[in-house]
Amino acid sequence: MTSRKKVVPTAVFSPAELEQFRQRLLAERQRIEDSLKSSRDNLANRGQRENIEETGSEDFIHSVDLSVMATSSESLRLIDEALENIRLGTYGICRDCGKRIGIERLEFRPYARYCITCKSAREANGTSHLHG
Ligand SMILES: [Zn+2]
């Protein structure tokens, strides 16, 4: 351990806690990548069937898949960001107010970027993203 002084925000987790979050983030990342892959496969399969099947709800399903893929891509981005924050030692700090995000919230959503207070404020303002 170093005795060098540096500005460390109040949001500091123990190495063991950080490792737990890191493992969860990696697992979540894997899960999303798997579902993205199957969505891509579905789209590819439908593309091949296109000429032999009458399409009814296909467009709708197609757009659902695309939105799932968009949501998943956004989640992957947030997960990568969270993993980077773990490396930087800024994990679990609210982007808006700089306070520590509640551990209960992080356990529920390990890639949360805002504390529940700021998240609620953003939702009230209509500036909320799907995740965060
Ligand atoms: Zn906040």
Short mmCIF file of C-alpha atoms and ligand atoms in Angstrom, two decimals:
data_model
loop_
_atom_site.label_atom_id
_atom_site.label_comp_id
_atom_site.label_asym_id
_atom_site.label_seq_id
_atom_site.Cartn_x
_atom_site.Cartn_y
_atom_site.Cartn_z
CA MET A 1 0.00 0.00 0.00
CA THR A 2 1.21 3.46 -0.84
CA SER A 3 1.06 6.38 1.53
CA ARG A 4 0.97 8.88 -1.33
CA LYS A 5 -1.95 11.21 -0.94
CA LYS A 6 -4.40 11.47 -3.73
CA VAL A 7 -7.92 12.63 -4.05
CA VAL A 8 -10.05 9.58 -3.61
CA PRO A 9 -13.78 10.11 -3.74
CA THR A 10 -15.84 8.60 -0.97
CA ALA A 11 -16.90 5.81 -3.28
CA VAL A 12 -14.22 3.26 -2.65
CA PHE A 13 -14.89 -0.41 -2.56
CA SER A 14 -12.59 -2.99 -1.11
CA PRO A 15 -10.57 -4.99 -3.65
CA ALA A 16 -12.71 -8.02 -2.83
CA GLU A 17 -15.90 -6.09 -3.50
CA LEU A 18 -14.50 -4.70 -6.74
CA GLU A 19 -13.53 -8.18 -7.84
CA GLN A 20 -17.05 -9.38 -7.17
CA PHE A 21 -18.50 -6.60 -9.28
CA ARG A 22 -15.94 -7.28 -11.98
CA GLN A 23 -16.94 -10.95 -12.11
CA ARG A 24 -20.61 -10.01 -12.28
CA LEU A 25 -19.96 -7.52 -15.06
CA LEU A 26 -17.97 -10.07 -17.03
CA ALA A 27 -20.71 -12.66 -16.59
CA GLU A 28 -23.37 -10.16 -17.66
CA ARG A 29 -21.24 -9.20 -20.64
CA GLN A 30 -21.00 -12.84 -21.68
CA ARG A 31 -24.74 -13.32 -21.31
CA ILE A 32 -25.50 -10.28 -23.47
CA GLU A 33 -22.98 -11.32 -26.09
CA ASP A 34 -24.62 -14.73 -26.28
CA SER A 35 -28.08 -13.23 -26.70
CA LEU A 36 -26.74 -10.79 -29.30
CA LYS A 37 -25.26 -13.67 -31.19
CA SER A 38 -28.54 -15.60 -31.21
CA SER A 39 -30.40 -12.47 -32.31
CA ARG A 40 -27.97 -12.12 -35.20
CA ASP A 41 -28.42 -15.79 -36.05
CA ASN A 42 -32.18 -15.37 -36.00
CA LEU A 43 -31.98 -12.41 -38.32
CA ALA A 44 -29.67 -14.31 -40.64
CA ASN A 45 -31.98 -17.33 -40.65
CA ARG A 46 -35.00 -15.21 -41.41
CA GLY A 47 -33.14 -13.57 -44.22
CA GLN A 48 -32.56 -16.95 -45.81
CA ARG A 49 -36.20 -17.94 -45.47
CA GLU A 50 -37.49 -14.70 -46.82
CA ASN A 51 -38.28 -15.96 -50.31
CA ILE A 52 -40.20 -19.05 -49.27
CA GLU A 53 -42.33 -17.73 -46.46
CA GLU A 54 -45.23 -15.37 -46.42
CA THR A 55 -44.29 -12.53 -44.14
CA GLY A 56 -46.87 -11.24 -41.75
CA SER A 57 -45.46 -10.31 -38.38
CA GLU A 58 -41.93 -10.78 -39.62
CA ASP A 59 -41.29 -7.07 -39.86
CA PHE A 60 -42.48 -6.61 -36.32
CA ILE A 61 -40.30 -9.45 -35.02
CA HIS A 62 -37.43 -8.10 -37.04
CA SER A 63 -37.74 -4.68 -35.44
CA VAL A 64 -38.03 -6.23 -31.97
CA ASP A 65 -34.81 -8.10 -32.61
CA LEU A 66 -33.12 -4.93 -33.77
CA SER A 67 -34.25 -3.08 -30.68
CA VAL A 68 -33.05 -5.94 -28.48
CA MET A 69 -29.73 -5.73 -30.26
CA ALA A 70 -29.55 -1.97 -29.81
CA THR A 71 -30.37 -2.27 -26.12
CA SER A 72 -27.80 -5.02 -25.70
CA SER A 73 -25.14 -2.99 -27.48
CA GLU A 74 -25.84 -0.10 -25.14
CA SER A 75 -25.57 -2.44 -22.15
CA LEU A 76 -22.24 -3.75 -23.43
CA ARG A 77 -20.97 -0.21 -23.70
CA LEU A 78 -22.01 0.52 -20.11
CA ILE A 79 -20.43 -2.70 -18.89
CA ASP A 80 -17.16 -1.86 -20.61
CA GLU A 81 -17.33 1.56 -19.06
CA ALA A 82 -17.93 0.06 -15.61
CA LEU A 83 -15.01 -2.34 -16.07
CA GLU A 84 -12.82 0.60 -17.05
CA ASN A 85 -13.99 2.49 -13.96
CA ILE A 86 -13.01 -0.48 -11.81
CA ARG A 87 -9.53 -0.25 -13.30
CA LEU A 88 -9.44 3.49 -12.73
CA GLY A 89 -10.78 3.23 -9.20
CA THR A 90 -13.83 5.34 -9.97
CA TYR A 91 -16.33 2.52 -9.98
CA GLY A 92 -19.60 3.12 -8.18
CA ILE A 93 -19.44 6.91 -8.29
CA CYS A 94 -22.46 8.80 -9.55
CA ARG A 95 -21.70 10.69 -12.77
CA ASP A 96 -23.96 13.54 -11.79
CA CYS A 97 -23.32 14.27 -8.12
CA GLY A 98 -20.07 12.39 -7.51
CA LYS A 99 -21.47 10.54 -4.55
CA ARG A 100 -21.27 6.86 -3.95
CA ILE A 101 -23.93 4.79 -5.63
CA GLY A 102 -25.68 2.53 -3.12
CA ILE A 103 -24.26 -0.98 -3.08
CA GLU A 104 -27.79 -2.39 -3.23
CA ARG A 105 -28.31 -0.53 -6.48
CA LEU A 106 -25.00 -1.76 -7.88
CA GLU A 107 -25.83 -5.30 -6.92
CA PHE A 108 -29.07 -4.95 -8.83
CA ARG A 109 -27.44 -3.17 -11.76
CA PRO A 110 -23.64 -3.43 -11.60
CA TYR A 111 -23.21 -1.02 -14.49
CA ALA A 112 -25.34 1.75 -13.00
CA ARG A 113 -23.85 5.17 -13.66
CA TYR A 114 -26.04 7.31 -11.46
CA CYS A 115 -27.13 7.11 -7.86
CA ILE A 116 -30.80 6.48 -7.32
CA THR A 117 -31.43 10.17 -6.53
CA CYS A 118 -29.92 11.41 -9.79
CA LYS A 119 -31.46 8.56 -11.73
CA SER A 120 -34.90 9.51 -10.42
CA ALA A 121 -34.27 13.15 -11.25
CA ARG A 122 -33.26 12.20 -14.79
CA GLU A 123 -36.36 10.10 -15.22
CA ALA A 124 -38.49 12.97 -13.98
CA ASN A 125 -36.77 15.26 -16.50
CA GLY A 126 -37.30 12.79 -19.28
CA THR A 127 -33.57 12.73 -19.99
CA SER A 128 -33.12 9.21 -18.75
CA HIS A 129 -31.54 6.56 -20.87
CA LEU A 130 -32.74 3.00 -20.84
CA HIS A 131 -29.86 2.01 -18.64
CA GLY A 132 -27.74 3.72 -16.12
ZN ZN B 1 -26.04 11.19 -7.99
#
